[in-house]
Short mmCIF file of C-alpha atoms in Angstrom, two decimals:
data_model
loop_
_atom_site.label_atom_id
_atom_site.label_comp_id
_atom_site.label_asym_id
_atom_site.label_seq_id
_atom_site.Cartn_x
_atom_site.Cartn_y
_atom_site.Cartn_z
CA UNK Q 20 38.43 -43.62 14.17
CA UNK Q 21 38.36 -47.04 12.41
CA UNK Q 22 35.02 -47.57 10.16
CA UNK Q 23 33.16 -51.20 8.68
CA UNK Q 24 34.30 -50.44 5.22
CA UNK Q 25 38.11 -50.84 6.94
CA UNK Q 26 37.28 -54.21 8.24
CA UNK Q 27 38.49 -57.57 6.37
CA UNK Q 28 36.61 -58.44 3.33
CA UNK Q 29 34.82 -61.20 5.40
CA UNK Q 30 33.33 -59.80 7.63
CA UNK Q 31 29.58 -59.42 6.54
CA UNK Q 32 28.54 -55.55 6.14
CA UNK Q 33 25.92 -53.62 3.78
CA UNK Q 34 29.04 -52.34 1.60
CA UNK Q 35 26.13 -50.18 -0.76
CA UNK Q 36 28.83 -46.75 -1.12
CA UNK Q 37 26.11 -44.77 -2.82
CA UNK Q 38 24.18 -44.78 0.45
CA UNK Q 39 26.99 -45.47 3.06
CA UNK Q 40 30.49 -44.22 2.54
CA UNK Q 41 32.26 -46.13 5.12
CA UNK Q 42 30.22 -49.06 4.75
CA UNK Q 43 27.47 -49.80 7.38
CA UNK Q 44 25.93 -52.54 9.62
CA UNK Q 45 23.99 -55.31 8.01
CA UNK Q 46 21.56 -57.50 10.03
CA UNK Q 47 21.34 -60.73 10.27
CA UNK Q 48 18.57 -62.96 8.66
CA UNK Q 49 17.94 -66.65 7.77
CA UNK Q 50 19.81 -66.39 4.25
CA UNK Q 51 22.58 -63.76 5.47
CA UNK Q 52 24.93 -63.58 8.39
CA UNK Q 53 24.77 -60.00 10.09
CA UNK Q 54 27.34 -57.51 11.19
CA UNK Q 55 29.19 -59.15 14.00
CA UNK Q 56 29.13 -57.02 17.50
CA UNK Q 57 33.01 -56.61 17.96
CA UNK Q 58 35.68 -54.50 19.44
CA UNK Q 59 36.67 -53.18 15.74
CA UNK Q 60 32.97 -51.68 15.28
CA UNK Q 61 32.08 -50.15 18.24
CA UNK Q 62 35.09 -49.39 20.36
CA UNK Q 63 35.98 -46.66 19.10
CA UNK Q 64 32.17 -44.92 19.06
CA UNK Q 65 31.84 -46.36 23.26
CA UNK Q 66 35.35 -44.78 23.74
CA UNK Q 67 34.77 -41.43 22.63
CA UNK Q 68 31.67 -40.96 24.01
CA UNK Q 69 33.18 -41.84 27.49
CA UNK Q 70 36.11 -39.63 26.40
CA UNK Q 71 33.04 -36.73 25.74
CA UNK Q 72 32.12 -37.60 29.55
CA UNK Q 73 34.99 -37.08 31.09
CA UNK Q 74 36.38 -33.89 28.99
CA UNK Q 75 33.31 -31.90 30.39
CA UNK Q 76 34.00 -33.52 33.90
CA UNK Q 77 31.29 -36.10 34.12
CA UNK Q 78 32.40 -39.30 35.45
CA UNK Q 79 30.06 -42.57 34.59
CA UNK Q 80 27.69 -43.20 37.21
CA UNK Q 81 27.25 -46.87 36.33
CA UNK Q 82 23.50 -46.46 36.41
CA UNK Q 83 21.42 -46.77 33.18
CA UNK Q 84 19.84 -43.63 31.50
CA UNK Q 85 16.85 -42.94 31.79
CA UNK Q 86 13.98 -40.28 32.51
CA UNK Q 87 14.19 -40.93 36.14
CA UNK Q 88 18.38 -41.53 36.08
CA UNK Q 89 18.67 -38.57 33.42
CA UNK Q 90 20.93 -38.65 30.29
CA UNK Q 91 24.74 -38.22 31.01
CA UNK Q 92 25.41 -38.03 27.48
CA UNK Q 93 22.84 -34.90 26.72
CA UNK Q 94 23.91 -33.49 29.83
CA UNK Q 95 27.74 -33.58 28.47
CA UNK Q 96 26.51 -32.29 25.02
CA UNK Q 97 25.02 -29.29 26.83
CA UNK Q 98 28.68 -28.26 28.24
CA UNK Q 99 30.61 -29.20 25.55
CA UNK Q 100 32.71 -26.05 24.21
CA UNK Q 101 32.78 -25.43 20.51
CA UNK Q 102 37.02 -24.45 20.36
CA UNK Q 103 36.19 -21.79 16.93
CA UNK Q 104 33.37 -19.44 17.84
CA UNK Q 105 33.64 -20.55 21.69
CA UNK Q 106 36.45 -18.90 22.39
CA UNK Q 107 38.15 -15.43 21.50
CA UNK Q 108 40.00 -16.07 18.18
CA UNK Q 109 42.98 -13.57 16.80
CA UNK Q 110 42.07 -11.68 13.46
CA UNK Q 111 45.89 -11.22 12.10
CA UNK Q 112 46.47 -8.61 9.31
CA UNK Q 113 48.86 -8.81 6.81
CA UNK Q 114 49.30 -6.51 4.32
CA UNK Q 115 45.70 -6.50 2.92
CA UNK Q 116 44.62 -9.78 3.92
CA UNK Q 117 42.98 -10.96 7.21
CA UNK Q 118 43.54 -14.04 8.70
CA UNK Q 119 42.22 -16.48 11.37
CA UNK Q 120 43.91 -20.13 12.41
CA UNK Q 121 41.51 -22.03 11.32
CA UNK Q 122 39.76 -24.29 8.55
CA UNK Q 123 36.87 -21.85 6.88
CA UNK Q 124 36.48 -23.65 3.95
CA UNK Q 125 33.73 -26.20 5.83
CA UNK Q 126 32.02 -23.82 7.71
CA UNK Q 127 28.44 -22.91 6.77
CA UNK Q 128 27.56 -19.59 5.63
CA UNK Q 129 27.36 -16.84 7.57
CA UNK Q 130 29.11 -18.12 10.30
CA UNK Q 131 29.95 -16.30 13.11
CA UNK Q 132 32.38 -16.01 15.67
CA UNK Q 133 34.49 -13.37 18.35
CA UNK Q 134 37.66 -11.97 17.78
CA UNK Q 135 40.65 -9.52 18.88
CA UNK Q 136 42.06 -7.76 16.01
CA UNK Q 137 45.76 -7.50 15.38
CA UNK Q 138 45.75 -4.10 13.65
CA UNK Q 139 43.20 -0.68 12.22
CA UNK Q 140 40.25 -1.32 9.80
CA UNK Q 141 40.04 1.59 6.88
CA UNK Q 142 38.05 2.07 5.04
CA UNK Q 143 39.32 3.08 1.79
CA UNK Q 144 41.29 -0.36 1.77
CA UNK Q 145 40.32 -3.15 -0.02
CA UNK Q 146 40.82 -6.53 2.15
CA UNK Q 147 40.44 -9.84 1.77
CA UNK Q 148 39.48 -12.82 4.26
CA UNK Q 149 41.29 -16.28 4.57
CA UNK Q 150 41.99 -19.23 6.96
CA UNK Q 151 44.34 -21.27 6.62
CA UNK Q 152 42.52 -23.65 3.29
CA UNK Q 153 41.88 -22.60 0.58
CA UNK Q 154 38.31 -20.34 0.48
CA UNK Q 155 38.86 -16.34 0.53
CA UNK Q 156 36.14 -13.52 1.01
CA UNK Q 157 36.08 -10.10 0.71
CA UNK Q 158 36.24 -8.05 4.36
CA UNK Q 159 34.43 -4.87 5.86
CA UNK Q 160 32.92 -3.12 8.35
CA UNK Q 161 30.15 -0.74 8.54
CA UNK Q 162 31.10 0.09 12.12
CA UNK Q 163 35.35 0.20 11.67
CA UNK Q 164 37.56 -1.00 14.29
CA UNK Q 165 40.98 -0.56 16.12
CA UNK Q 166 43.66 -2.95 16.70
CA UNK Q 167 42.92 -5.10 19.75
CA UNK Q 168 39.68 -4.27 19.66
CA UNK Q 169 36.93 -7.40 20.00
CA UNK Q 170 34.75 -7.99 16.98
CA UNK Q 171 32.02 -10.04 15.92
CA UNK Q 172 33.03 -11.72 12.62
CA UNK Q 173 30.21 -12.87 10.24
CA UNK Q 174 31.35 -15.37 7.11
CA UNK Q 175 29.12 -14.11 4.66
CA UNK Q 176 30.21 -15.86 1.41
CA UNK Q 177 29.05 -13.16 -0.61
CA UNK Q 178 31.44 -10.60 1.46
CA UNK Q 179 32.93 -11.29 5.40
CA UNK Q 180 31.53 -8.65 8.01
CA UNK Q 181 33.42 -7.40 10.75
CA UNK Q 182 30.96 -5.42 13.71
CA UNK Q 183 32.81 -3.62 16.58
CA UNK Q 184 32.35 -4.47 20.01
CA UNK Q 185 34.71 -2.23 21.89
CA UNK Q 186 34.73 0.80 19.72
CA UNK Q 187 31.67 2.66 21.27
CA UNK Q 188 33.90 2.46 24.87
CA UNK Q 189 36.43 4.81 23.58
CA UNK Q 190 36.70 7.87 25.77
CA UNK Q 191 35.59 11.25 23.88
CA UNK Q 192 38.45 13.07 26.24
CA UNK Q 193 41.84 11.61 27.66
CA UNK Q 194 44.27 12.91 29.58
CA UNK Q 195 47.63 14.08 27.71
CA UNK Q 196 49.68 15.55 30.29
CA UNK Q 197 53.09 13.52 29.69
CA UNK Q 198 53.47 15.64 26.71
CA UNK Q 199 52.72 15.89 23.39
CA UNK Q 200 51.02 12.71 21.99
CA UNK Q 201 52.27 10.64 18.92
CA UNK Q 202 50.76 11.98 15.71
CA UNK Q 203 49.00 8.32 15.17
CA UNK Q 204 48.89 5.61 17.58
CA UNK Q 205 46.28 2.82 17.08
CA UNK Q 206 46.81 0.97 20.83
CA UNK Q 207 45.13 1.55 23.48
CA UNK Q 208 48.54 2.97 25.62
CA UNK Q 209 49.06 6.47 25.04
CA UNK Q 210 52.55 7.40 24.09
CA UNK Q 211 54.61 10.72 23.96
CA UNK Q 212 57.87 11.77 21.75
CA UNK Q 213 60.11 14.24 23.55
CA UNK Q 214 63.74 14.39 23.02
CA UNK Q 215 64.38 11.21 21.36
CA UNK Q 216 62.49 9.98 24.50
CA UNK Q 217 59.37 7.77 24.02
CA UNK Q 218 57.45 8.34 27.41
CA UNK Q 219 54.24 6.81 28.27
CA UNK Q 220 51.57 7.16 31.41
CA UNK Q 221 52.52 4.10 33.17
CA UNK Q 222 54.72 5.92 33.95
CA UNK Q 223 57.33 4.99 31.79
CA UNK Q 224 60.60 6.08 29.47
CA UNK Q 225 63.39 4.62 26.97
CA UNK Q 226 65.60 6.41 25.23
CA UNK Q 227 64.88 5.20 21.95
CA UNK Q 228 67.09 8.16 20.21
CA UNK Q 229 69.89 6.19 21.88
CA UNK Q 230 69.21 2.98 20.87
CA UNK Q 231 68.67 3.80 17.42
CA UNK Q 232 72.51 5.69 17.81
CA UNK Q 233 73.49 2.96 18.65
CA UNK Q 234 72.64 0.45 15.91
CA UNK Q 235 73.29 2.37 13.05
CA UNK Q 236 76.61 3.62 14.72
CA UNK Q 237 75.99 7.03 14.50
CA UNK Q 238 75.67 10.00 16.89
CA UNK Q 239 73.95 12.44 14.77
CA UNK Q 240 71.19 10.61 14.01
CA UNK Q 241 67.30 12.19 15.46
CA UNK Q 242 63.94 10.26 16.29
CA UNK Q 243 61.98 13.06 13.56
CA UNK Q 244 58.39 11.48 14.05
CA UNK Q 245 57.43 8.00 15.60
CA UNK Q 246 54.09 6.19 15.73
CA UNK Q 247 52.21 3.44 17.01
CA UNK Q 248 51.27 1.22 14.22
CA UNK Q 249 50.46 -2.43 14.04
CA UNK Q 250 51.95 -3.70 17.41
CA UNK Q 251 55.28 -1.63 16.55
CA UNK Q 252 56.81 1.79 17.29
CA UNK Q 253 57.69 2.69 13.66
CA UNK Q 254 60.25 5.78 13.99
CA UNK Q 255 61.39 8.29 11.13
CA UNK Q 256 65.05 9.09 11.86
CA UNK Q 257 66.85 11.93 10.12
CA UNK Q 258 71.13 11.31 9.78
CA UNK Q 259 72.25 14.70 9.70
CA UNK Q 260 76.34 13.85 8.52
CA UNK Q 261 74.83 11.80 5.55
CA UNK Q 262 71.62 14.47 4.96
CA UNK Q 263 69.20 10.84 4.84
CA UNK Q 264 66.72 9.13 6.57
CA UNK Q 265 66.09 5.78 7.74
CA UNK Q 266 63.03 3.80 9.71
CA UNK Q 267 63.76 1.99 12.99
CA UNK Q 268 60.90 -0.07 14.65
CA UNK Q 269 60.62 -1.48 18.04
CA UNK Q 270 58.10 -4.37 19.43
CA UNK Q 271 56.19 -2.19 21.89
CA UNK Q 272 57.43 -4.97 24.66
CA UNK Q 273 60.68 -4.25 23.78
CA UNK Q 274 61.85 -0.52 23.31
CA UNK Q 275 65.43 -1.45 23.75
CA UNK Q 276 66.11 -3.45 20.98
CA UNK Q 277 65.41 -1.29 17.41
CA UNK Q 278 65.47 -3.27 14.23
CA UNK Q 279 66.21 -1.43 11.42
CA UNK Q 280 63.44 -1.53 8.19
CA UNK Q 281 64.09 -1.51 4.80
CA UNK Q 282 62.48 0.83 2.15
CA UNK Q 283 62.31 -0.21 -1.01
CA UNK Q 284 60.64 0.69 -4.50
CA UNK Q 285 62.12 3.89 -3.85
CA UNK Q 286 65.25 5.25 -2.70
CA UNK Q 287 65.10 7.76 0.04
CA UNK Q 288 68.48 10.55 -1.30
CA UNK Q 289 71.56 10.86 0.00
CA UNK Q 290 73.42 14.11 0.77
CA UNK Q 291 70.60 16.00 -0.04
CA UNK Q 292 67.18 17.51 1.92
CA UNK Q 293 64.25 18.28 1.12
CA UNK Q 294 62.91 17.55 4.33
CA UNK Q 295 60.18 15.29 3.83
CA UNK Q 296 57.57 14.81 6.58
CA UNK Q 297 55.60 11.49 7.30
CA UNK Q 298 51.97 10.20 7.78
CA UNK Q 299 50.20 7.23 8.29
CA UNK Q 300 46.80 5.86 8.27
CA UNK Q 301 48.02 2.20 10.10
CA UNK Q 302 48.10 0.25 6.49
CA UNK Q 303 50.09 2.72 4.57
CA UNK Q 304 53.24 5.08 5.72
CA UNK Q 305 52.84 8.37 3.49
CA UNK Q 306 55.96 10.28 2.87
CA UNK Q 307 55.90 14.10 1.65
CA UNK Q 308 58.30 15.35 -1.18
CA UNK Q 309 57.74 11.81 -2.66
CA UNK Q 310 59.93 10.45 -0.24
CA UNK Q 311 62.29 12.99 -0.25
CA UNK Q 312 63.08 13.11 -3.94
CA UNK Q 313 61.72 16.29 -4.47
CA UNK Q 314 61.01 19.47 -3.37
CA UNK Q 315 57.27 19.26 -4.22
CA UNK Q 316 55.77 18.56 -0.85
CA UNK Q 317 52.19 17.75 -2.04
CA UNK Q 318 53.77 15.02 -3.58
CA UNK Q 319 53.51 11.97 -1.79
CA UNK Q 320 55.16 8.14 -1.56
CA UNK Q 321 52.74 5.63 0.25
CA UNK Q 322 54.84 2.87 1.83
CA UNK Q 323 53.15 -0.31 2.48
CA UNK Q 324 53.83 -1.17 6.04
CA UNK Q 325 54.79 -4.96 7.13
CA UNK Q 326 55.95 -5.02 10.88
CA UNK Q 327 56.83 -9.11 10.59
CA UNK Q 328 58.92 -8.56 7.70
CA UNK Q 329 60.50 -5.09 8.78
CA UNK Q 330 59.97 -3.62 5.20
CA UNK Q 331 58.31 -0.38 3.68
CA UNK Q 332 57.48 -1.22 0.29
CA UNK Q 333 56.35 1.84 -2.33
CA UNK Q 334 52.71 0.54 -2.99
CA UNK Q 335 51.45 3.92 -4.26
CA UNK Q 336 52.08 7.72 -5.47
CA UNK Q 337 49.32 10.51 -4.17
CA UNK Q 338 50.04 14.61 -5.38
CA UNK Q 339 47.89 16.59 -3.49
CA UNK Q 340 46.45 19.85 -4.02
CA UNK Q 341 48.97 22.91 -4.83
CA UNK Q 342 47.99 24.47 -1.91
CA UNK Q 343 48.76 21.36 0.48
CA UNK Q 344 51.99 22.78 3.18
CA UNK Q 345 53.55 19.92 4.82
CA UNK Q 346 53.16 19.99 8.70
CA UNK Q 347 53.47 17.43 11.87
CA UNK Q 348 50.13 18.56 13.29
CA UNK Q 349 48.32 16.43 10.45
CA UNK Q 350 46.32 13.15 10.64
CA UNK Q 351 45.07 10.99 8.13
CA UNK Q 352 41.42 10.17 8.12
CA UNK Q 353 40.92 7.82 5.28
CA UNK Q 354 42.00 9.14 1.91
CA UNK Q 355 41.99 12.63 3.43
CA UNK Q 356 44.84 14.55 5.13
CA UNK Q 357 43.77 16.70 7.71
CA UNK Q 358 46.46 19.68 8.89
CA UNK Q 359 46.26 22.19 11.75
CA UNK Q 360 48.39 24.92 11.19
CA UNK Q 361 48.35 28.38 12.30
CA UNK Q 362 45.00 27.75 13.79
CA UNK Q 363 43.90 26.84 9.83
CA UNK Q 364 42.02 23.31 9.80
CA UNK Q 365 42.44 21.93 6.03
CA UNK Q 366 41.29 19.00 4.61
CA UNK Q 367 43.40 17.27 1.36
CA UNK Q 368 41.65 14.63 -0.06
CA UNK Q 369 44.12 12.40 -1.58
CA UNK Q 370 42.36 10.53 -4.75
CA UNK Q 371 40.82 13.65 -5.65
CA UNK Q 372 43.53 15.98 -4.96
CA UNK Q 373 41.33 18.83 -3.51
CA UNK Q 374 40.86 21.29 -0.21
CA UNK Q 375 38.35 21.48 1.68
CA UNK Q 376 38.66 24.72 4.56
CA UNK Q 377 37.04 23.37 7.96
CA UNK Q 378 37.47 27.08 9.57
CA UNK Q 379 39.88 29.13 11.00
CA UNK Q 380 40.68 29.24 14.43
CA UNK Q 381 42.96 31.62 15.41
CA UNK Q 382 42.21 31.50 19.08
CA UNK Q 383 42.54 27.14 19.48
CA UNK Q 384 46.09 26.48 18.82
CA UNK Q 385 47.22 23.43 19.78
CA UNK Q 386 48.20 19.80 18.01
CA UNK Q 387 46.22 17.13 16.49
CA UNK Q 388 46.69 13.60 16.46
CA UNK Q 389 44.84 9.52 15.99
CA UNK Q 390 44.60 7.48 18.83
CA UNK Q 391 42.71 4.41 18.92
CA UNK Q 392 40.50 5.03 15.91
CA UNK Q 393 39.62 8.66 16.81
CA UNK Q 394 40.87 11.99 15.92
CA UNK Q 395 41.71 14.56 19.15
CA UNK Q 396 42.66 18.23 20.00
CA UNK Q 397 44.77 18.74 22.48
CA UNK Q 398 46.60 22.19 23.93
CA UNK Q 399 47.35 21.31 27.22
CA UNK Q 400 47.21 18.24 29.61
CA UNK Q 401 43.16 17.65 28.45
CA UNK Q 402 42.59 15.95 24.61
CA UNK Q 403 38.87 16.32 23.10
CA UNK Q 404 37.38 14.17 20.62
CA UNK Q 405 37.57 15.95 17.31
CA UNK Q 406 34.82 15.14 14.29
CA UNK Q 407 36.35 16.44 11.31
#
């Protein structure tokens, strides 16, 4: 938009910049020539309001405003659509940072506005909130959500809220009767591992054991755990000829094409096993017997997860209580490890490396697992809510 103050020097203006920035109109009197009405000056404010008009769908009705015509203008200011807290925004994480498209940096504070979440909130993480300038917040939430969940998103300079808006729909039971259900999963599409086979109730089936085969180029590779984590299917393959494992993933719209990920900070061994068993909280991928590098399975390796980049990257070291025993019927609730084994419900928390027994229950054997949020029980086709 073109202002006074970018006029030629001649033309007469009040050019006062303590008071008016971009220069302003100046009337005309008997000892000074005013502000001449031209195209320059006020083309550009007539256009845009008539561009206002017709972006809402108003078309001029050539008549002039007035309380008995009405006020086009108002009326168009009543429709018009804010495009940052009118519509449903994306709330991307990345590593430990959330995201938005937008400017932040000029919004007022405590600002508010709707989004779907790319990924799990946990709690015992400590995020941070950008846009894409330069102002960043700290993040949390009272009420926790799941990825592609809706929340209401409050820029609170003195710490960014994030409420929940589609976390109190979750059902307490779901039906499980494809199988047994990944360990963690934090969609909303239930998923089953059987065979190498990822199976799901649309109904639906890939062979991802094969795929993976076939992109390392080797047949005695296994699919040892898999989970649903960030928008991926992260899988935990064990190479039997080698005695190593590797990580595949796969875009959930894609099982048929596996991209391998790369570990590093540690080195998973070589022609060795100490069989090391894996967890995940949807942040962090937790790996037993420090990744694999000893035979101390309360000792773990926790793997920073980035789907975009394809990496695992060794972001912290956890050693659990003596009496922790590795097992695939365990979830991770925050900084605790919960395992079901036996009918033996134990609780490892891992900063302060204790156990906690929740009961024994001989009689209820079955598996546990995360999905969407929320810990379930399931022995049979039927999975109940668990609060543990």
């Amino acid at each position: 938009m073109r202002t006074i103050k970018g006029l030629p020097s001649a033309v007469p203006r009040d050019s006062d910049e303590s008071k008016f920035p971009f220069h302003t109109i100046q009337n005309e009197t008997d000892s000074q020539a005013g502000t001449p009405v031209v195209r320059e000056i006020y083309g550009d404010l007539i256009t845009n309001l008539y561009a206002l008009l017709s972006d809402v769908g108003i078309e001029p009705n050539e008549i002039e405003d007035s309380e008995i015509a009405g006020y086009q203008l108002l009326e168009a200011f009543k429709k018009f659509a804010n495009i940052l807290n009118d519509v449903e925004q994306v709330l991307t994480l990345n590593g430990t940072v959330w995201s938005v498209n937008f400017d932040i940096d000029n919004l007022p504070d405590k600002y508010v506005f709707v989004a779907r979440t790319t990924a799990e909130y946990n709690a015992s993480v400590s995020y941070t909130f950008t846009g894409t300038d330069d102002n960043s917040y700290s993040l949390s939430s009272a009420t926790g959500f799941n990825a592609s969940d809706v929340v209401l998103v409050v820029i609170d300079q003195s710490g960014v809220r994030v409420i929940g808006l589609t976390k109190e729909s979750t059902e307490s039971d779901i039906n499980t009767g494809f199988g047994t259900p990944l360990a963690f999963n934090d969609g909303a599409k239930m998923y089953y591992l059987e065979e190498g086979n990822v199976l799901s109730d649309a109904p639906s089936i890939n062979n991802i054991q094969n795929t993976i085969r076939i992109a390392e180029g080797n047949g005695t590779l296994y699919v040892y755990d898999a989970f649903v984590i960030q928008g991926k299917l992260l899988c935990f393959c064990w190479i039997s000829d080698v005695q190593t494992y590797k990580f595949y993933q796969f875009d959930l719209s894609d099982l048929d094409t596996a991209i391998a990920v790369n570990v590093s900070g540690i080195s998973i061994p070589t022609g060795s096993n100490n069989e090391p068993y894996c967890y995940t909280d949807g942040n962090l991928v937790y790996i037993t017997n420090q990744a694999g590098t000893t035979a101390n399975e309360n000792e773990l390796a926790g793997l920073l997860y980035d789907p975009d980049a394809a990496t695992l990257t060794l972001n912290i070291s956890r050693v659990l209580h003596a009496n922790f025993t590795k097992s695939t019927n365990a979830v991770i609730q925050g900084t605790d490890i919960i395992t079901f084994i036996a009918g033996s419900l134990r609780k490892y928390d891992m900063v302060a490396a204790s156990e906690t027994n929740l009961g024994d229950y001989n009689s209820v054997l079955g598996v546990i697992f995360r999905f969407n949020g929320e810990t379930y029980y399931s022995n049979g086709e039927l999975a109940k809510k668990w609060t543990v």
